């Protein structure tokens, strides 16, 4: 297991001043015994700017660059610095463009103690990652060979020491081996028909991927995972691969299941290459892609992949959508030891979180006051000195410090930053509410919204879905279209270094004053409020991305009308796709249609087509497809449709088998890691994992044909005492819980001893009730399942099972309970009024 890290950093970072501190100890750093003659200190570079506009309008405020945004009540930059401290980095350069003074001030005032020397490098003229690397080369700051290059929005628990050692060994033998990229297997994407409704399409895709990223990587596993193809453009139906590669590489795995983690191990030659190629702006799309495609020996820059292990986690926060996904993964402890109850060094002086049931974390030094009738369901967090009134329902929500939540509030899948006030009866769903905001009485904030710093949503207002409200003015009228640190979001056409170089005139946002009971700021004095959107007592205006020129439309083909096919402004559709709660089904269907237009994945370009002379490559030539877990011999006439899943694999059956092989004497976390790894490799879902585990449990309890319903319940409860934490880890919402119920249905109508017992009333009702009592499935998921079954075929085996009298009585009881709760909430609201 990855070592538990507690590193402390005391940093004083001005452009011309650094402080040297004792060397940190966690990972063994860059010390290689072979270099004892000339022992180098390991250096690292963090690009504090992503050079995109995905976090606008939050980042229009110069006091809130993206890397200083909180993620689970921890500043994003702190995750990166904590990781580098554990890797043994002795000197760190943080390259800043937008909000450089704020980043510098944050580092200077940090409470870290001991470890590495940190220098903030500032250059307001840089507009892309290429400019940043050229400036670093010009200043001759990086001397370490290798050094670590990473984005400031990465969260990881990776042990990078083996990758460093492998890179050094390769570079020692071959000077052209100048870069190693860390890649994580997360599964590709696929579109399939729903098992219950043939007209319904189901998309399987990792939430950690940016929707603007459709990465395809060609790797030679026999040459230390050398990268021969790197392309993340989702608009391409075909990908060119030089035919000369087939004569020098016996096997090339073409994989769509890899996630670019934003962490690279580089030799200083990488910086020199950017200085030589002044038109390189984007590290991934230009430098990496071109270097991999170079055919001529002697001119090649060799780039390799280091594939992370199943228990290693690394992901970037590209946009609000991936922000929510990474937050959820941290809460569910997929990135252990980077978890909320093990904060980065320095935080323990102020905050201490305690893990409670169902992944709810509460701050313990100054705990929140929560009304006894309120319900908090994880995964989620409640910060320091918060107050939550009576009758609230808070589900899967992160609440920052000093927040006030009045009575009868509904919060779901949202992120509240510091000093947020939610008045009674308000509802917030799948949104980000920034520092100092007020959501007034009875207001509703729809999914995908961002409410910027100090904004006010008026009483009774319903904020439309995917609305972004701010007090900052967007004065950027430039047509910037430069890249970022490999994030394909820069396809947007409205990307700008002014997200990270925006010239907002509102430098005094922190000076709040009260005017007539409405929070006002210095910024608001110059900003017109959209009262028709935020209400007469609201504050803030709607931010929209700039409209595109006609020449830019091609970059937006995937996003035009992607929500319901409405044919909206592509720029606005792209912003929606980067938001929490976005339904990507239409987007992937459209992308699939584009990629299926071509029958042949090889284009007839200057590299030459593959015709009758292909036999020269030999019978042992194979082409790895999808997840890489199986190889398919290449048949160029058949074309190649890569979906990330090995053909012929019954995913649920395989997951069930893994659960059957699990020994209950072993920690359930070990099985969770194994299942998660298989899920990624086969592009499965959490619903598949939950279904497989359910079927395995029903088989493990040893059901015999003479087993009575009470004995069945006793056996199930005994088995669930070990398995409940696994279900809590995999059940993110109603869909996963419904899959547990449907798996139980499948067993009940599947015949054999299990089917004979479960299909005989009242056994199925008792199983359902036990799963509910043990908090495996919620009443919402049971009622949602019941609703779908009422609309189904009642003459089928499943329909008859559903109509059993004991099952109907249990469902009616749940409906009555749910209705009484709603009546209580409504009466509470009316009393409040």
PDB file of N, CA and C in Angstrom, residues 169-232:
ATOM      1  N   UNK A 169      17.087   5.470 -16.389  1.00  0.00           N
ATOM      2  CA  UNK A 169      17.798   4.359 -17.035  1.00  0.00           C
ATOM      3  C   UNK A 169      17.671   4.441 -18.557  1.00  0.00           C
ATOM      4  N   UNK A 170      16.472   4.771 -19.048  1.00  0.00           N
ATOM      5  CA  UNK A 170      16.283   4.893 -20.499  1.00  0.00           C
ATOM      6  C   UNK A 170      17.108   6.050 -21.068  1.00  0.00           C
ATOM      7  N   UNK A 171      17.064   7.171 -20.392  1.00  0.00           N
ATOM      8  CA  UNK A 171      17.760   8.356 -20.901  1.00  0.00           C
ATOM      9  C   UNK A 171      19.282   8.168 -20.877  1.00  0.00           C
ATOM     10  N   UNK A 172      19.743   7.373 -19.943  1.00  0.00           N
ATOM     11  CA  UNK A 172      21.182   7.110 -19.871  1.00  0.00           C
ATOM     12  C   UNK A 172      21.639   6.311 -21.083  1.00  0.00           C
ATOM     13  N   UNK A 173      20.783   5.391 -21.574  1.00  0.00           N
ATOM     14  CA  UNK A 173      21.122   4.591 -22.744  1.00  0.00           C
ATOM     15  C   UNK A 173      20.820   5.311 -24.048  1.00  0.00           C
ATOM     16  N   UNK A 174      19.820   6.185 -24.036  1.00  0.00           N
ATOM     17  CA  UNK A 174      19.348   6.817 -25.266  1.00  0.00           C
ATOM     18  C   UNK A 174      18.974   8.262 -24.966  1.00  0.00           C
ATOM     19  N   UNK A 175      19.767   9.197 -25.449  1.00  0.00           N
ATOM     20  CA  UNK A 175      19.528  10.607 -25.180  1.00  0.00           C
ATOM     21  C   UNK A 175      18.217  11.112 -25.757  1.00  0.00           C
ATOM     22  N   UNK A 176      17.665  10.398 -26.738  1.00  0.00           N
ATOM     23  CA  UNK A 176      16.414  10.848 -27.342  1.00  0.00           C
ATOM     24  C   UNK A 176      15.196  10.459 -26.515  1.00  0.00           C
ATOM     25  N   UNK A 177      15.370   9.649 -25.474  1.00  0.00           N
ATOM     26  CA  UNK A 177      14.266   9.281 -24.575  1.00  0.00           C
ATOM     27  C   UNK A 177      14.109  10.396 -23.552  1.00  0.00           C
ATOM     28  N   UNK A 178      13.350  11.424 -23.914  1.00  0.00           N
ATOM     29  CA  UNK A 178      13.374  12.658 -23.125  1.00  0.00           C
ATOM     30  C   UNK A 178      12.124  12.862 -22.269  1.00  0.00           C
ATOM     31  N   UNK A 179      11.148  11.986 -22.393  1.00  0.00           N
ATOM     32  CA  UNK A 179       9.903  12.258 -21.664  1.00  0.00           C
ATOM     33  C   UNK A 179       9.173  10.961 -21.342  1.00  0.00           C
ATOM     34  N   UNK A 180       8.598  10.897 -20.142  1.00  0.00           N
ATOM     35  CA  UNK A 180       7.748   9.789 -19.726  1.00  0.00           C
ATOM     36  C   UNK A 180       6.441  10.369 -19.207  1.00  0.00           C
ATOM     37  N   UNK A 181       5.336   9.918 -19.790  1.00  0.00           N
ATOM     38  CA  UNK A 181       4.023  10.403 -19.394  1.00  0.00           C
ATOM     39  C   UNK A 181       3.344   9.363 -18.497  1.00  0.00           C
ATOM     40  N   UNK A 182       2.719   9.810 -17.448  1.00  0.00           N
ATOM     41  CA  UNK A 182       1.996   8.914 -16.560  1.00  0.00           C
ATOM     42  C   UNK A 182       0.549   8.808 -17.034  1.00  0.00           C
ATOM     43  N   UNK A 183       0.137   7.587 -17.366  1.00  0.00           N
ATOM     44  CA  UNK A 183      -1.209   7.330 -17.866  1.00  0.00           C
ATOM     45  C   UNK A 183      -1.933   6.369 -16.923  1.00  0.00           C
ATOM     46  N   UNK A 184      -3.229   6.570 -16.786  1.00  0.00           N
ATOM     47  CA  UNK A 184      -4.050   5.735 -15.908  1.00  0.00           C
ATOM     48  C   UNK A 184      -5.155   5.067 -16.718  1.00  0.00           C
ATOM     49  N   UNK A 185      -5.333   3.765 -16.537  1.00  0.00           N
ATOM     50  CA  UNK A 185      -6.391   3.050 -17.243  1.00  0.00           C
ATOM     51  C   UNK A 185      -7.728   3.314 -16.558  1.00  0.00           C
ATOM     52  N   UNK A 186      -8.666   3.914 -17.295  1.00  0.00           N
ATOM     53  CA  UNK A 186      -9.988   4.217 -16.742  1.00  0.00           C
ATOM     54  C   UNK A 186     -11.113   3.676 -17.613  1.00  0.00           C
ATOM     55  N   UNK A 187     -10.787   3.021 -18.700  1.00  0.00           N
ATOM     56  CA  UNK A 187     -11.819   2.521 -19.603  1.00  0.00           C
ATOM     57  C   UNK A 187     -12.134   3.526 -20.694  1.00  0.00           C
ATOM     58  N   UNK A 188     -12.544   3.018 -21.839  1.00  0.00           N
ATOM     59  CA  UNK A 188     -12.943   3.886 -22.927  1.00  0.00           C
ATOM     60  C   UNK A 188     -14.402   4.283 -22.780  1.00  0.00           C
ATOM     61  N   UNK A 189     -15.025   4.685 -23.878  1.00  0.00           N
ATOM     62  CA  UNK A 189     -16.444   5.012 -23.817  1.00  0.00           C
ATOM     63  C   UNK A 189     -17.205   4.135 -24.802  1.00  0.00           C
ATOM     64  N   UNK A 190     -18.474   3.955 -24.514  1.00  0.00           N
ATOM     65  CA  UNK A 190     -19.294   3.092 -25.349  1.00  0.00           C
ATOM     66  C   UNK A 190     -20.750   3.531 -25.221  1.00  0.00           C
ATOM     67  N   UNK A 191     -21.522   3.261 -26.247  1.00  0.00           N
ATOM     68  CA  UNK A 191     -22.961   3.532 -26.246  1.00  0.00           C
ATOM     69  C   UNK A 191     -23.678   2.224 -26.514  1.00  0.00           C
ATOM     70  N   UNK A 192     -24.563   1.812 -25.596  1.00  0.00           N
ATOM     71  CA  UNK A 192     -25.280   0.550 -25.740  1.00  0.00           C
ATOM     72  C   UNK A 192     -26.767   0.776 -25.493  1.00  0.00           C
ATOM     73  N   UNK A 193     -27.558  -0.199 -25.908  1.00  0.00           N
ATOM     74  CA  UNK A 193     -28.988  -0.128 -25.655  1.00  0.00           C
ATOM     75  C   UNK A 193     -29.275  -0.554 -24.225  1.00  0.00           C
ATOM     76  N   UNK A 194     -30.278   0.082 -23.625  1.00  0.00           N
ATOM     77  CA  UNK A 194     -30.708  -0.286 -22.285  1.00  0.00           C
ATOM     78  C   UNK A 194     -31.337  -1.674 -22.312  1.00  0.00           C
ATOM     79  N   UNK A 195     -31.055  -2.461 -21.282  1.00  0.00           N
ATOM     80  CA  UNK A 195     -31.610  -3.808 -21.206  1.00  0.00           C
ATOM     81  C   UNK A 195     -33.122  -3.781 -21.024  1.00  0.00           C
ATOM     82  N   UNK A 196     -33.639  -2.729 -20.379  1.00  0.00           N
ATOM     83  CA  UNK A 196     -35.077  -2.650 -20.103  1.00  0.00           C
ATOM     84  C   UNK A 196     -35.846  -1.907 -21.183  1.00  0.00           C
ATOM     85  N   UNK A 197     -35.135  -1.038 -21.932  1.00  0.00           N
ATOM     86  CA  UNK A 197     -35.813  -0.231 -22.944  1.00  0.00           C
ATOM     87  C   UNK A 197     -34.901  -0.110 -24.158  1.00  0.00           C
ATOM     88  N   UNK A 198     -35.266  -0.817 -25.241  1.00  0.00           N
ATOM     89  CA  UNK A 198     -34.400  -0.850 -26.424  1.00  0.00           C
ATOM     90  C   UNK A 198     -34.237   0.520 -27.048  1.00  0.00           C
ATOM     91  N   UNK A 199     -35.194   1.424 -26.801  1.00  0.00           N
ATOM     92  CA  UNK A 199     -35.113   2.769 -27.389  1.00  0.00           C
ATOM     93  C   UNK A 199     -34.193   3.681 -26.596  1.00  0.00           C
ATOM     94  N   UNK A 200     -33.824   3.254 -25.413  1.00  0.00           N
ATOM     95  CA  UNK A 200     -32.978   4.080 -24.545  1.00  0.00           C
ATOM     96  C   UNK A 200     -31.515   3.718 -24.745  1.00  0.00           C
ATOM     97  N   UNK A 201     -30.689   4.735 -24.893  1.00  0.00           N
ATOM     98  CA  UNK A 201     -29.249   4.529 -25.068  1.00  0.00           C
ATOM     99  C   UNK A 201     -28.532   4.790 -23.753  1.00  0.00           C
ATOM    100  N   UNK A 202     -27.583   3.943 -23.430  1.00  0.00           N
ATOM    101  CA  UNK A 202     -26.792   4.102 -22.210  1.00  0.00           C
ATOM    102  C   UNK A 202     -25.345   4.379 -22.591  1.00  0.00           C
ATOM    103  N   UNK A 203     -24.777   5.425 -22.025  1.00  0.00           N
ATOM    104  CA  UNK A 203     -23.387   5.796 -22.280  1.00  0.00           C
ATOM    105  C   UNK A 203     -22.529   5.319 -21.119  1.00  0.00           C
ATOM    106  N   UNK A 204     -21.456   4.630 -21.455  1.00  0.00           N
ATOM    107  CA  UNK A 204     -20.476   4.225 -20.451  1.00  0.00           C
ATOM    108  C   UNK A 204     -19.199   5.022 -20.719  1.00  0.00           C
ATOM    109  N   UNK A 205     -18.848   5.886 -19.794  1.00  0.00           N
ATOM    110  CA  UNK A 205     -17.644   6.697 -19.965  1.00  0.00           C
ATOM    111  C   UNK A 205     -17.157   7.124 -18.594  1.00  0.00           C
ATOM    112  N   UNK A 206     -15.853   7.224 -18.444  1.00  0.00           N
ATOM    113  CA  UNK A 206     -15.290   7.648 -17.169  1.00  0.00           C
ATOM    114  C   UNK A 206     -15.606   9.116 -16.925  1.00  0.00           C
ATOM    115  N   UNK A 207     -16.131   9.466 -15.751  1.00  0.00           N
ATOM    116  CA  UNK A 207     -16.405  10.874 -15.446  1.00  0.00           C
ATOM    117  C   UNK A 207     -15.137  11.692 -15.253  1.00  0.00           C
ATOM    118  N   UNK A 208     -13.983  11.014 -15.163  1.00  0.00           N
ATOM    119  CA  UNK A 208     -12.718  11.729 -14.996  1.00  0.00           C
ATOM    120  C   UNK A 208     -12.209  12.309 -16.311  1.00  0.00           C
ATOM    121  N   UNK A 209     -12.746  11.847 -17.422  1.00  0.00           N
ATOM    122  CA  UNK A 209     -12.336  12.361 -18.719  1.00  0.00           C
ATOM    123  C   UNK A 209     -13.066  13.672 -19.019  1.00  0.00           C
ATOM    124  N   UNK A 210     -12.342  14.634 -19.532  1.00  0.00           N
ATOM    125  CA  UNK A 210     -12.991  15.797 -20.113  1.00  0.00           C
ATOM    126  C   UNK A 210     -13.753  15.348 -21.351  1.00  0.00           C
ATOM    127  N   UNK A 211     -14.949  15.886 -21.574  1.00  0.00           N
ATOM    128  CA  UNK A 211     -15.730  15.484 -22.737  1.00  0.00           C
ATOM    129  C   UNK A 211     -15.115  15.975 -24.036  1.00  0.00           C
ATOM    130  N   UNK A 212     -14.165  16.885 -23.948  1.00  0.00           N
ATOM    131  CA  UNK A 212     -13.441  17.310 -25.139  1.00  0.00           C
ATOM    132  C   UNK A 212     -12.234  16.451 -25.434  1.00  0.00           C
ATOM    133  N   UNK A 213     -12.076  15.382 -24.667  1.00  0.00           N
ATOM    134  CA  UNK A 213     -10.901  14.516 -24.793  1.00  0.00           C
ATOM    135  C   UNK A 213     -11.348  13.131 -25.231  1.00  0.00           C
ATOM    136  N   UNK A 214     -10.841  12.668 -26.350  1.00  0.00           N
ATOM    137  CA  UNK A 214     -11.110  11.301 -26.813  1.00  0.00           C
ATOM    138  C   UNK A 214      -9.772  10.652 -27.130  1.00  0.00           C
ATOM    139  N   UNK A 215      -8.960  10.479 -26.104  1.00  0.00           N
ATOM    140  CA  UNK A 215      -7.566  10.081 -26.261  1.00  0.00           C
ATOM    141  C   UNK A 215      -7.423   8.677 -26.836  1.00  0.00           C
ATOM    142  N   UNK A 216      -6.624   8.581 -27.878  1.00  0.00           N
ATOM    143  CA  UNK A 216      -6.206   7.293 -28.444  1.00  0.00           C
ATOM    144  C   UNK A 216      -4.681   7.259 -28.380  1.00  0.00           C
ATOM    145  N   UNK A 217      -4.153   6.208 -27.775  1.00  0.00           N
ATOM    146  CA  UNK A 217      -2.704   6.080 -27.600  1.00  0.00           C
ATOM    147  C   UNK A 217      -2.245   4.784 -28.240  1.00  0.00           C
ATOM    148  N   UNK A 218      -1.193   4.866 -29.052  1.00  0.00           N
ATOM    149  CA  UNK A 218      -0.562   3.680 -29.596  1.00  0.00           C
ATOM    150  C   UNK A 218       0.724   3.392 -28.847  1.00  0.00           C
ATOM    151  N   UNK A 219       0.829   2.221 -28.255  1.00  0.00           N
ATOM    152  CA  UNK A 219       1.957   1.876 -27.379  1.00  0.00           C
ATOM    153  C   UNK A 219       2.585   0.570 -27.837  1.00  0.00           C
ATOM    154  N   UNK A 220       3.917   0.535 -27.838  1.00  0.00           N
ATOM    155  CA  UNK A 220       4.637  -0.711 -28.096  1.00  0.00           C
ATOM    156  C   UNK A 220       5.007  -1.334 -26.754  1.00  0.00           C
ATOM    157  N   UNK A 221       4.302  -2.391 -26.325  1.00  0.00           N
ATOM    158  CA  UNK A 221       4.582  -2.983 -25.016  1.00  0.00           C
ATOM    159  C   UNK A 221       5.924  -3.691 -24.944  1.00  0.00           C
ATOM    160  N   UNK A 222       6.526  -3.991 -26.115  1.00  0.00           N
ATOM    161  CA  UNK A 222       7.818  -4.664 -26.134  1.00  0.00           C
ATOM    162  C   UNK A 222       8.990  -3.677 -26.141  1.00  0.00           C
ATOM    163  N   UNK A 223       8.681  -2.398 -26.190  1.00  0.00           N
ATOM    164  CA  UNK A 223       9.723  -1.360 -26.166  1.00  0.00           C
ATOM    165  C   UNK A 223       9.446  -0.415 -25.009  1.00  0.00           C
ATOM    166  N   UNK A 224       9.262  -0.983 -23.822  1.00  0.00           N
ATOM    167  CA  UNK A 224       9.080  -0.221 -22.588  1.00  0.00           C
ATOM    168  C   UNK A 224       7.918   0.769 -22.694  1.00  0.00           C
ATOM    169  N   UNK A 225       6.869   0.373 -23.381  1.00  0.00           N
ATOM    170  CA  UNK A 225       5.672   1.210 -23.548  1.00  0.00           C
ATOM    171  C   UNK A 225       5.984   2.538 -24.236  1.00  0.00           C
ATOM    172  N   UNK A 226       6.769   2.433 -25.293  1.00  0.00           N
ATOM    173  CA  UNK A 226       7.022   3.639 -26.090  1.00  0.00           C
ATOM    174  C   UNK A 226       5.726   4.068 -26.784  1.00  0.00           C
ATOM    175  N   UNK A 227       5.451   5.366 -26.771  1.00  0.00           N
ATOM    176  CA  UNK A 227       4.241   5.912 -27.388  1.00  0.00           C
ATOM    177  C   UNK A 227       4.519   6.198 -28.863  1.00  0.00           C
ATOM    178  N   UNK A 228       3.708   5.600 -29.738  1.00  0.00           N
ATOM    179  CA  UNK A 228       3.862   5.786 -31.177  1.00  0.00           C
ATOM    180  C   UNK A 228       2.703   6.567 -31.790  1.00  0.00           C
ATOM    181  N   UNK A 229       1.632   6.712 -31.034  1.00  0.00           N
ATOM    182  CA  UNK A 229       0.469   7.455 -31.510  1.00  0.00           C
ATOM    183  C   UNK A 229      -0.153   8.147 -30.309  1.00  0.00           C
ATOM    184  N   UNK A 230      -0.440   9.432 -30.475  1.00  0.00           N
ATOM    185  CA  UNK A 230      -1.075  10.186 -29.395  1.00  0.00           C
ATOM    186  C   UNK A 230      -2.015  11.189 -30.035  1.00  0.00           C
ATOM    187  N   UNK A 231      -3.323  10.968 -29.873  1.00  0.00           N
ATOM    188  CA  UNK A 231      -4.306  11.857 -30.490  1.00  0.00           C
ATOM    189  C   UNK A 231      -5.540  11.905 -29.605  1.00  0.00           C
ATOM    190  N   UNK A 232      -5.967  13.115 -29.269  1.00  0.00           N
ATOM    191  CA  UNK A 232      -7.126  13.267 -28.389  1.00  0.00           C
ATOM    192  C   UNK A 232      -8.259  14.039 -29.052  1.00  0.00           C
TER     193      UNK A 232
END
